Coordinates of C-alpha atoms in Angstrom, one line a residue:
Chain A
M1 CA 237.9 -53.7 261.7
F2 CA 235.0 -55.0 264.2
Q3 CA 232.8 -56.0 261.1
K4 CA 235.2 -58.3 259.5
S5 CA 235.0 -61.9 258.9
L6 CA 237.9 -64.0 260.1
L7 CA 239.2 -64.5 256.5
E8 CA 239.2 -60.6 256.2
L9 CA 240.9 -60.0 259.3
A10 CA 243.7 -62.7 258.3
E11 CA 244.2 -60.9 255.1
G12 CA 244.6 -57.6 257.0
L13 CA 247.2 -59.2 259.3
R14 CA 249.1 -60.5 256.4
R15 CA 249.0 -57.3 254.4
K16 CA 250.1 -55.7 257.7
A17 CA 247.3 -53.3 257.8
Y18 CA 247.4 -54.0 261.4
S19 CA 249.4 -56.1 263.7
S20 CA 247.7 -58.8 266.0
V21 CA 248.6 -56.6 269.0
E22 CA 246.7 -53.8 267.4
L23 CA 243.8 -56.0 266.5
T24 CA 243.8 -57.6 270.1
T25 CA 244.0 -54.2 271.9
A26 CA 241.2 -53.0 269.7
F27 CA 238.9 -55.8 270.8
L28 CA 240.0 -55.4 274.4
D29 CA 239.1 -51.8 274.3
R30 CA 235.6 -52.6 272.8
I31 CA 235.0 -55.2 275.3
R32 CA 236.0 -52.7 278.1
Q33 CA 233.6 -50.1 276.5
H34 CA 230.6 -52.2 276.1
D35 CA 230.7 -55.4 278.3
G36 CA 229.8 -53.5 281.5
V37 CA 226.2 -53.6 280.0
L38 CA 226.2 -57.1 278.2
N39 CA 228.1 -59.1 280.7
A40 CA 229.2 -61.5 278.1
F41 CA 232.6 -62.1 279.6
I42 CA 233.5 -63.8 282.9
T43 CA 237.4 -63.4 282.5
V44 CA 239.3 -61.1 280.2
P45 CA 243.0 -62.0 280.6
E46 CA 244.4 -59.0 278.9
Q47 CA 248.1 -59.7 279.5
R48 CA 247.7 -63.2 278.3
A49 CA 245.9 -62.1 275.2
L50 CA 248.6 -59.5 274.3
A51 CA 251.3 -62.0 274.9
D52 CA 249.5 -64.4 272.5
A53 CA 249.2 -61.5 270.0
R54 CA 253.0 -60.6 270.4
A55 CA 253.8 -64.3 269.7
A56 CA 251.5 -64.4 266.6
D57 CA 253.0 -61.2 265.3
Q58 CA 256.4 -62.7 265.5
R59 CA 255.2 -65.9 263.6
L60 CA 253.5 -63.8 260.9
A61 CA 256.7 -61.8 260.5
R62 CA 258.6 -64.9 259.8
G63 CA 255.9 -65.8 257.2
E64 CA 254.7 -68.7 259.3
G65 CA 251.3 -69.6 260.7
G66 CA 247.8 -70.3 259.6
V67 CA 244.6 -68.4 258.9
L68 CA 243.8 -68.1 262.8
T69 CA 247.2 -67.0 263.6
G70 CA 246.9 -63.6 265.5
I71 CA 243.1 -63.7 265.6
P72 CA 241.4 -63.0 268.9
V73 CA 238.8 -65.8 269.7
A74 CA 236.8 -66.1 273.0
H75 CA 236.0 -69.3 274.7
K76 CA 233.1 -70.6 276.7
D77 CA 234.1 -70.8 280.3
L78 CA 234.0 -74.4 280.4
F79 CA 236.8 -75.0 278.2
C80 CA 239.9 -75.7 280.7
T81 CA 242.4 -73.0 280.3
Q82 CA 245.7 -73.5 282.0
G83 CA 246.3 -70.7 284.4
I84 CA 243.1 -69.1 283.7
K85 CA 240.0 -69.2 285.9
T86 CA 237.5 -71.9 284.3
S87 CA 234.3 -71.3 286.2
C88 CA 231.6 -73.0 284.2
G89 CA 229.4 -70.1 285.3
S90 CA 229.2 -71.6 288.9
R91 CA 230.0 -70.6 292.3
M92 CA 231.3 -74.1 292.7
L93 CA 234.2 -73.4 290.4
D94 CA 234.9 -69.5 291.0
S95 CA 238.2 -70.4 292.4
F96 CA 239.2 -73.1 290.0
V97 CA 242.2 -72.2 288.0
A98 CA 242.5 -75.0 285.4
P99 CA 245.7 -77.0 285.7
Y100 CA 245.8 -78.0 281.9
N101 CA 244.2 -76.9 278.8
A102 CA 241.1 -78.4 277.0
A103 CA 241.9 -80.1 273.7
V104 CA 239.9 -77.3 271.9
I105 CA 242.1 -74.6 273.6
E106 CA 245.4 -76.6 272.5
R107 CA 244.2 -76.6 269.0
F108 CA 243.6 -72.8 269.0
D109 CA 247.0 -72.3 270.7
A110 CA 248.6 -74.4 268.0
A111 CA 247.0 -72.5 265.2
G112 CA 248.5 -69.2 266.8
A113 CA 244.8 -67.8 267.7
V114 CA 244.8 -65.2 270.6
L115 CA 242.9 -66.2 273.7
L116 CA 240.8 -63.1 274.2
G117 CA 238.5 -64.1 277.1
K118 CA 236.3 -66.6 278.7
T119 CA 232.7 -66.2 278.0
N120 CA 229.5 -66.1 280.6
M121 CA 227.3 -69.2 280.3
D122 CA 224.4 -70.8 282.2
E123 CA 225.7 -72.6 285.1
F124 CA 227.3 -75.9 284.0
A125 CA 225.7 -75.4 280.5
M126 CA 222.2 -75.9 282.1
G127 CA 219.8 -73.3 280.7
S128 CA 218.4 -71.6 277.6
S129 CA 218.6 -68.0 278.5
N130 CA 221.9 -67.3 280.3
E131 CA 220.0 -66.3 283.4
N132 CA 221.5 -69.3 285.4
S133 CA 225.0 -67.8 285.7
F134 CA 226.7 -67.1 289.2
Y135 CA 228.1 -63.9 287.3
G136 CA 224.8 -62.5 286.3
P137 CA 222.7 -62.7 283.4
V138 CA 224.0 -61.9 279.8
R139 CA 222.0 -59.2 277.8
N140 CA 221.2 -59.5 274.3
P141 CA 223.0 -56.9 272.2
W142 CA 220.0 -56.5 270.0
D143 CA 217.8 -55.6 272.8
T144 CA 219.3 -55.4 276.3
D145 CA 216.0 -56.2 277.9
A146 CA 216.1 -59.7 276.2
V147 CA 218.1 -62.9 276.9
P148 CA 220.9 -63.8 274.6
G149 CA 219.9 -67.8 274.9
G150 CA 221.9 -70.2 276.5
S151 CA 223.8 -71.9 277.6
S152 CA 226.5 -70.4 275.4
G153 CA 224.8 -67.0 275.8
G154 CA 228.1 -65.1 276.5
S155 CA 229.7 -66.4 273.5
A156 CA 226.6 -65.6 271.2
A157 CA 226.1 -62.1 272.6
A158 CA 229.9 -61.4 272.4
V159 CA 230.1 -62.5 268.7
A160 CA 226.9 -60.5 267.7
A161 CA 228.1 -57.4 269.6
R162 CA 231.5 -57.7 267.8
L163 CA 233.3 -57.9 271.0
C164 CA 235.2 -60.8 269.3
P165 CA 235.4 -62.0 265.9
A166 CA 234.4 -65.7 267.0
A167 CA 233.9 -67.9 269.9
T168 CA 233.6 -71.4 271.0
G169 CA 230.6 -72.9 272.7
T170 CA 229.1 -76.4 273.7
D171 CA 225.7 -77.7 272.7
T172 CA 224.1 -80.5 274.8
G173 CA 220.5 -79.7 273.9
G174 CA 220.8 -76.6 271.7
S175 CA 223.2 -74.4 273.6
V176 CA 225.1 -73.2 270.4
R177 CA 222.2 -73.2 267.9
Q178 CA 219.5 -71.6 270.1
P179 CA 221.7 -68.5 271.5
A180 CA 223.0 -68.2 267.9
S181 CA 219.5 -67.8 266.5
L182 CA 218.5 -65.4 269.4
C183 CA 221.6 -63.2 268.7
G184 CA 221.6 -63.3 264.9
I185 CA 224.8 -65.1 264.3
T186 CA 225.7 -68.4 262.6
G187 CA 226.1 -71.4 265.2
L188 CA 227.3 -74.8 264.3
K189 CA 227.1 -77.9 266.5
P190 CA 229.0 -80.8 264.9
T191 CA 228.4 -84.4 265.0
Y192 CA 228.7 -86.2 268.5
G193 CA 232.3 -87.3 268.6
R194 CA 233.7 -84.8 266.0
I195 CA 235.5 -82.5 268.3
S196 CA 237.4 -83.9 271.4
R197 CA 235.9 -83.1 274.7
W198 CA 239.1 -83.4 276.5
G199 CA 239.1 -80.7 279.2
M200 CA 235.5 -79.8 278.4
V201 CA 233.6 -79.6 281.7
A202 CA 231.1 -82.5 281.6
Y203 CA 227.3 -82.0 281.7
A204 CA 225.6 -85.0 280.0
S205 CA 228.2 -87.2 278.3
S206 CA 226.2 -88.9 275.7
L207 CA 225.1 -85.6 274.5
D208 CA 227.6 -83.0 275.2
Q209 CA 229.4 -81.6 271.8
A210 CA 231.8 -78.5 271.5
G211 CA 230.7 -76.1 268.6
V212 CA 231.4 -72.6 267.2
L213 CA 229.6 -69.3 267.0
T214 CA 230.7 -67.1 264.1
R215 CA 229.5 -64.3 262.0
N216 CA 229.0 -66.5 258.8
A217 CA 229.2 -70.0 257.5
E218 CA 232.8 -69.4 256.1
D219 CA 234.1 -68.5 259.5
A220 CA 232.3 -71.5 261.1
A221 CA 234.1 -73.8 258.5
L222 CA 237.4 -72.3 259.1
M223 CA 237.0 -72.7 263.1
L224 CA 235.7 -76.4 262.6
G225 CA 238.6 -77.2 260.6
V226 CA 240.9 -76.2 263.4
I227 CA 239.2 -78.1 266.2
A228 CA 237.8 -81.3 264.5
G229 CA 239.6 -84.6 264.6
F230 CA 240.4 -87.6 266.6
D231 CA 241.8 -87.4 270.2
P232 CA 242.6 -90.6 272.1
R233 CA 242.1 -88.8 275.3
D234 CA 238.4 -88.6 274.7
S235 CA 236.9 -92.0 274.4
T236 CA 233.9 -90.7 272.4
S237 CA 236.1 -88.9 270.0
V238 CA 235.7 -90.4 266.4
D239 CA 238.7 -91.5 264.3
R240 CA 237.7 -90.2 260.9
P241 CA 239.3 -87.9 258.5
V242 CA 238.6 -84.3 258.6
P243 CA 237.4 -82.9 255.4
D244 CA 238.4 -79.5 254.0
Y245 CA 235.4 -77.7 255.2
V246 CA 236.3 -74.3 253.7
A247 CA 237.0 -75.8 250.2
G248 CA 233.6 -77.5 250.6
L249 CA 231.6 -74.2 251.0
S250 CA 231.8 -73.4 247.2
A251 CA 230.6 -77.0 246.0
P252 CA 227.5 -76.7 243.8
F253 CA 224.2 -76.5 245.7
P254 CA 221.3 -76.9 243.2
G255 CA 219.3 -80.0 243.6
L256 CA 219.9 -80.4 247.4
R257 CA 216.9 -82.3 248.8
I258 CA 215.6 -80.3 251.9
G259 CA 213.0 -81.9 254.2
L260 CA 210.6 -79.6 256.3
P261 CA 209.3 -81.8 259.1
K262 CA 205.6 -81.0 259.6
E263 CA 206.1 -81.5 263.5
Y264 CA 208.7 -78.3 263.5
F265 CA 205.9 -76.1 262.0
G266 CA 203.1 -76.8 264.3
P267 CA 201.4 -75.2 267.5
G268 CA 204.0 -73.6 269.7
L269 CA 205.8 -71.8 266.8
D270 CA 205.6 -68.1 266.8
P271 CA 203.8 -67.2 263.6
E272 CA 206.3 -64.6 262.6
V273 CA 209.3 -67.0 263.1
A274 CA 207.4 -69.4 260.8
R275 CA 207.1 -66.7 258.3
L276 CA 210.7 -65.9 258.3
V277 CA 211.9 -69.4 258.2
T278 CA 209.3 -70.1 255.2
Q279 CA 210.9 -67.0 253.5
A280 CA 214.4 -68.5 254.0
V281 CA 213.0 -71.8 252.5
D282 CA 211.5 -69.8 249.5
E283 CA 215.0 -68.3 248.9
L284 CA 216.8 -71.8 249.0
Q285 CA 214.1 -73.1 246.5
R286 CA 215.1 -70.2 244.2
L287 CA 218.7 -71.3 244.6
G288 CA 217.8 -74.7 243.2
A289 CA 216.8 -76.8 246.4
D290 CA 214.3 -79.3 246.1
V291 CA 211.8 -78.8 249.1
R292 CA 209.5 -81.3 250.4
E293 CA 207.5 -82.2 253.6
I294 CA 208.5 -84.8 255.9
S295 CA 207.5 -86.4 259.2
L296 CA 209.6 -86.9 262.3
P297 CA 206.7 -88.5 264.2
N298 CA 208.4 -89.0 267.7
T299 CA 209.5 -85.1 267.9
A300 CA 207.0 -84.5 270.8
L301 CA 209.0 -87.2 272.8
A302 CA 212.4 -85.5 272.6
I303 CA 212.2 -83.1 275.4
P304 CA 210.6 -85.6 277.7
A305 CA 213.4 -88.0 276.9
Y306 CA 216.0 -85.4 277.1
Y307 CA 215.0 -84.2 280.7
V308 CA 215.7 -87.9 281.9
V309 CA 218.9 -88.5 280.0
A310 CA 220.7 -85.2 280.6
P311 CA 219.8 -85.0 284.2
A312 CA 220.6 -88.5 285.1
E313 CA 224.0 -88.1 283.5
A314 CA 224.5 -84.8 285.0
S315 CA 223.7 -86.1 288.5
S316 CA 226.6 -88.6 287.9
N317 CA 229.0 -86.1 286.4
L318 CA 228.4 -83.5 289.0
A319 CA 229.1 -86.1 291.9
R320 CA 232.9 -85.0 291.6
Y321 CA 232.2 -81.6 293.1
D322 CA 232.6 -82.8 296.8
G323 CA 234.6 -79.9 298.1
V324 CA 237.5 -82.2 298.8
R325 CA 240.0 -81.7 295.8
F326 CA 238.9 -78.4 294.1
G327 CA 236.2 -76.3 294.0
H328 CA 233.9 -74.7 296.6
R329 CA 234.2 -75.8 300.3
C330 CA 231.8 -74.7 303.0
E331 CA 233.3 -73.1 306.3
D332 CA 233.4 -75.3 309.5
P333 CA 232.2 -78.7 308.1
Q334 CA 231.1 -80.8 311.2
N335 CA 231.9 -84.0 309.5
L336 CA 232.5 -85.3 305.9
H337 CA 228.8 -85.7 305.0
D338 CA 228.3 -82.0 306.2
L339 CA 231.3 -81.1 304.1
Y340 CA 229.7 -82.8 301.0
S341 CA 226.3 -81.6 301.3
R342 CA 226.8 -78.1 302.3
S343 CA 229.6 -77.4 300.0
R344 CA 227.3 -78.7 297.1
A345 CA 224.3 -76.8 298.4
E346 CA 226.4 -73.6 298.5
G347 CA 228.3 -74.1 295.3
F348 CA 225.5 -75.1 292.9
G349 CA 222.7 -72.6 291.7
A350 CA 218.8 -73.6 291.6
E351 CA 218.7 -74.9 288.2
V352 CA 221.8 -77.2 288.6
K353 CA 220.3 -78.6 291.9
R354 CA 216.9 -79.2 290.3
R355 CA 218.8 -81.2 287.5
I356 CA 220.8 -83.1 290.0
M357 CA 217.5 -83.9 292.0
I358 CA 215.6 -85.1 289.1
G359 CA 218.5 -87.2 287.7
T360 CA 219.2 -88.8 291.1
Y361 CA 215.4 -89.6 291.5
A362 CA 215.3 -91.2 287.8
L363 CA 218.4 -93.4 288.5
S364 CA 217.3 -94.4 292.1
A365 CA 216.2 -97.8 292.9
G366 CA 212.7 -98.8 291.4
Y367 CA 212.6 -95.9 288.9
Y368 CA 215.5 -96.8 286.6
D369 CA 213.2 -98.7 284.1
A370 CA 210.3 -96.2 284.2
Y371 CA 212.6 -93.2 283.4
Y372 CA 216.1 -93.9 282.3
L373 CA 215.5 -97.1 280.4
K374 CA 212.4 -95.7 278.8
A375 CA 214.2 -92.5 277.8
Q376 CA 216.8 -94.5 276.2
K377 CA 214.5 -96.4 274.2
V378 CA 212.6 -93.3 273.2
R379 CA 216.1 -92.1 272.1
R380 CA 216.4 -94.8 269.6
L381 CA 212.9 -94.1 268.1
I382 CA 214.0 -90.4 267.6
R383 CA 217.2 -91.4 266.1
D384 CA 215.3 -94.1 263.8
D385 CA 213.0 -91.2 262.8
F386 CA 216.1 -89.2 261.4
A387 CA 217.6 -92.1 259.8
R388 CA 214.5 -92.8 257.9
A389 CA 214.1 -89.2 256.9
F390 CA 217.6 -89.1 255.5
E391 CA 216.7 -91.9 253.1
S392 CA 214.7 -89.3 251.0
V393 CA 216.3 -86.0 251.9
D394 CA 219.7 -84.6 252.1
V395 CA 218.9 -82.3 255.1
I396 CA 216.4 -81.2 257.3
L397 CA 215.3 -77.6 257.9
G398 CA 213.1 -75.7 260.4
P399 CA 213.3 -73.1 263.0
T400 CA 216.0 -73.2 265.5
A401 CA 213.8 -71.9 268.4
P402 CA 210.1 -71.4 268.5
T403 CA 210.3 -67.7 269.4
P404 CA 212.6 -64.8 269.1
A405 CA 214.6 -63.8 272.1
F406 CA 212.3 -63.3 275.3
D407 CA 212.5 -60.7 278.1
I408 CA 214.9 -61.4 280.9
G409 CA 213.1 -62.9 283.8
A410 CA 209.9 -63.8 281.6
K411 CA 210.4 -67.5 282.1
A412 CA 213.0 -67.6 285.0
D413 CA 210.2 -68.8 287.7
D414 CA 208.9 -71.6 285.3
P415 CA 211.5 -74.2 284.5
V416 CA 209.2 -76.4 282.3
T417 CA 208.3 -73.4 280.1
M418 CA 212.0 -72.5 279.8
Y419 CA 212.7 -76.2 278.7
L420 CA 210.4 -75.8 275.8
S421 CA 213.0 -73.2 274.2
D422 CA 215.0 -76.1 273.0
I423 CA 212.1 -78.2 271.4
Y424 CA 213.6 -78.1 267.9
T425 CA 217.2 -78.4 268.9
I426 CA 217.1 -81.3 271.4
S427 CA 216.4 -84.2 268.8
A428 CA 219.7 -83.5 267.1
N429 CA 221.6 -84.2 270.3
L430 CA 219.7 -87.2 271.3
A431 CA 220.5 -88.6 267.7
G432 CA 224.0 -87.1 267.7
L433 CA 223.6 -85.3 264.4
P434 CA 225.3 -82.1 263.3
G435 CA 223.1 -78.9 263.2
I436 CA 223.6 -75.2 262.1
S437 CA 221.6 -72.0 263.0
V438 CA 221.6 -69.3 260.3
P439 CA 220.1 -65.9 260.7
C440 CA 217.1 -65.2 258.6
G441 CA 215.5 -62.0 259.8
F442 CA 213.9 -60.0 262.7
V443 CA 210.8 -59.9 264.7
A444 CA 210.5 -56.7 266.4
G445 CA 214.1 -56.1 266.2
R446 CA 215.1 -59.4 267.7
P447 CA 216.8 -61.8 265.4
V448 CA 215.6 -65.4 264.2
G449 CA 217.5 -68.1 262.7
F450 CA 216.7 -71.2 260.8
Q451 CA 218.2 -74.6 261.5
V452 CA 219.6 -77.2 259.2
I453 CA 220.2 -80.8 260.5
G454 CA 222.3 -83.3 258.6
P455 CA 223.3 -86.9 258.7
H456 CA 226.3 -87.9 260.8
F457 CA 229.6 -86.4 259.8
E458 CA 227.9 -84.1 257.0
E459 CA 228.8 -80.8 258.4
S460 CA 230.1 -79.8 255.1
R461 CA 226.7 -80.2 253.5
L462 CA 225.2 -77.9 256.3
L463 CA 228.1 -75.2 255.8
N464 CA 227.5 -75.5 252.1
L465 CA 223.9 -74.7 252.3
A466 CA 224.5 -71.9 254.7
H467 CA 227.1 -70.2 252.8
H468 CA 225.0 -70.4 249.6
Y469 CA 222.2 -68.7 251.6
Q470 CA 224.6 -66.0 252.9
Q471 CA 225.8 -65.1 249.4
H472 CA 222.3 -64.1 248.5
T473 CA 221.0 -62.4 251.6
D474 CA 222.4 -60.0 254.2
W475 CA 220.9 -61.1 257.5
H476 CA 224.3 -62.3 258.7
L477 CA 225.9 -59.0 258.0
R478 CA 223.5 -57.0 260.2
A479 CA 225.1 -55.8 263.6
P480 CA 223.4 -54.4 266.7
N481 CA 223.8 -50.7 267.4
L482 CA 225.5 -50.7 270.9
D483 CA 225.4 -46.9 271.4
Chain B
M1 CA 203.3 -92.4 287.7
S2 CA 204.8 -91.1 290.9
D3 CA 204.2 -88.2 293.0
I4 CA 207.0 -86.6 294.9
D5 CA 206.2 -85.1 298.4
S6 CA 208.6 -83.3 300.9
S7 CA 209.7 -86.8 302.2
T8 CA 210.9 -87.9 299.0
V9 CA 212.7 -84.6 298.2
V10 CA 214.5 -85.3 301.5
K11 CA 215.5 -88.7 300.4
I12 CA 216.8 -87.5 297.0
A13 CA 218.5 -84.7 298.4
E14 CA 220.3 -87.3 300.9
L15 CA 221.2 -89.4 297.9
A16 CA 222.6 -86.2 296.0
R17 CA 224.3 -85.0 298.8
L18 CA 222.6 -81.4 298.8
A19 CA 221.9 -79.9 302.1
M20 CA 218.4 -78.6 302.2
D21 CA 216.2 -76.4 304.5
E22 CA 212.8 -77.6 305.7
S23 CA 211.5 -74.4 303.9
Q24 CA 212.7 -75.4 300.5
L25 CA 211.0 -78.9 300.5
E26 CA 207.7 -78.0 299.2
G27 CA 209.1 -75.8 296.4
Y28 CA 211.3 -78.6 295.3
A29 CA 208.5 -81.1 295.4
R30 CA 206.3 -78.7 293.0
E31 CA 209.0 -78.2 290.7
L32 CA 210.2 -81.8 290.3
N33 CA 206.6 -83.0 289.9
A34 CA 206.2 -80.5 287.1
I35 CA 209.3 -82.0 285.4
L36 CA 208.0 -85.5 286.0
E37 CA 204.8 -84.6 284.4
L38 CA 206.7 -83.4 281.3
V39 CA 208.8 -86.5 281.4
E40 CA 206.0 -89.0 281.8
Q41 CA 204.7 -87.8 278.1
M42 CA 207.0 -90.5 277.1
E43 CA 204.4 -93.0 278.3
A44 CA 202.3 -92.1 275.2
V45 CA 204.7 -94.5 273.1
D46 CA 205.0 -98.3 273.5
T47 CA 208.6 -99.2 273.7
A48 CA 208.2 -102.8 274.6
S49 CA 210.0 -104.1 271.4
V50 CA 212.6 -101.2 271.4
D51 CA 216.2 -101.6 272.3
P52 CA 217.7 -98.9 274.6
L53 CA 220.1 -96.5 272.7
A54 CA 223.1 -95.6 275.1
H55 CA 225.3 -93.9 272.3
P56 CA 224.2 -91.9 269.3
I57 CA 226.5 -93.4 266.7
D58 CA 226.7 -97.0 268.0
A59 CA 230.5 -96.6 269.0
T60 CA 232.1 -99.2 271.3
Q61 CA 234.6 -98.4 273.9
P62 CA 238.1 -98.2 272.4
F63 CA 241.0 -99.8 274.1
R64 CA 244.6 -98.8 274.6
E65 CA 247.8 -100.3 275.7
D66 CA 248.0 -100.4 279.7
E67 CA 251.0 -97.9 279.7
V68 CA 251.7 -95.0 281.8
S69 CA 250.6 -92.0 279.8
E70 CA 250.6 -89.2 282.4
P71 CA 253.2 -87.8 284.6
N72 CA 252.6 -87.4 288.2
Q73 CA 251.5 -83.9 288.8
R74 CA 250.4 -84.0 292.6
E75 CA 251.8 -80.7 293.6
L76 CA 250.0 -78.9 290.6
F77 CA 246.7 -80.5 291.3
Q78 CA 246.8 -80.0 295.1
S79 CA 247.6 -76.3 294.6
I80 CA 244.0 -75.7 293.9
A81 CA 242.6 -77.9 296.6
P82 CA 240.7 -76.2 299.5
S83 CA 242.9 -77.8 302.2
V84 CA 246.0 -80.0 301.9
A85 CA 248.9 -81.1 304.2
D86 CA 251.9 -83.3 303.4
G87 CA 250.5 -84.1 300.0
L88 CA 247.2 -85.3 301.4
Y89 CA 243.8 -83.9 301.0
L90 CA 242.3 -82.8 304.4
V91 CA 238.6 -83.6 305.3
P92 CA 237.0 -83.6 308.8
K93 CA 237.8 -86.7 310.8
V94 CA 235.9 -89.8 309.4
I95 CA 236.6 -92.5 312.3
E96 CA 236.5 -91.5 316.0

């Protein structure tokens, strides 16, 4: 049952091949067996999971519920879960038991899904390797010497290792797509504003968006359909109808115009990754796609602009962690200033402090125009590049990450080199566009994915392409051997 | 454009309310300069005539009626606070 997709599991529940309690117990056992090595989970609330499962079984017995009813799902540990620790991978929130549920959690609860656990992540979603967690690094199930990517590394590793059928994540600069690529699974970051961020711990508010990590495009479509939609509690939530993503999967595909940005295939791209992505493009061409080269001339400026915008917004968002109302507080504060600065110094890890520092500097008097304003202008150039490209192509395709998973520790001492892991994913966040990572092969046993970026609110187009590709390839069916 | 030294690190850490040891200053200065070097690649492009982009899909701030929408949950919220008494959050004495 661990290899089944969400639709297959749902069908099994309806056929009574197993109950939700049996399904949930099986996944809990599997987590117990393998997570000691992988470290993909921060919290596994077994009693809560089994209570959810019993409630789902009752619903199913009455002939009620939907496709996700009774299906165990894991959530990145930055979605607030009422009564369950929501740590954000940080010592700062190690004691934080959320007093309410995030909108995404509410949606899964209403659908009758089982809350299987909270997954490990880079602290406050800042990182590309999941090494920046207070709870220790996550290991890549394909090769435990390798990182799983980040920041949704726990979710990606858990789905790849079949410790859960599907998981949620968030993507501010590639944090769903990059770990999906490195772990050989499907990862979708929808359009900015598509999913409510109510109850999602904020990192960089003009970029943050929730996403899903799944076995295949069909499961991603199913999950997105559950969580997409307007929520007045999130001021950036967009009030637009939610299409039937599952129905859109089987729409005809031939003739789709795919643009390959020449800047995404230049120096810095591992030649083996380039070969696998090109192979995937060939396959799509055989399926009827019309492939052409395009240019996104300001691509090289995306990472520089991101490392102003994101830290600046983070330095402001993370000002709330002051040791007064919730979160970590230092021992014996001498005065209020000492309380703030020692609580924060002890509660935050190295990368979070670095980004708060750089963001504070960029916003400080005399530097605003040179950094923040400049970055916002560059952001427009990047968004305009995409808008121009989408006048002649339907989607843009390239590698998700420049390399397969690297070894744990390989880039840990060099933040700037680590930042370059997100070189192909960050632009989509700056422009607010949806993107999906789809597995397309292996380099020395480590997975590789390609990324497809679409115009705003065209998630269906991305899922449709990924689904057609997965109907003709089997990379997404490969699972790591954990023994 | 700018070169961060130890005294700048002290100033930024003060603004950010991050306690820092003397021994950490040089390391931070080195790392922050490396990040700024990356960031300053933006200077390669002329943006004099470009408007800044604050929101990726040009949305404006939505409004709602000014009505009470949340119940008071003071006790619930204070149950996770480090230190409270009589419904108040406790901090060290601010005024002598």
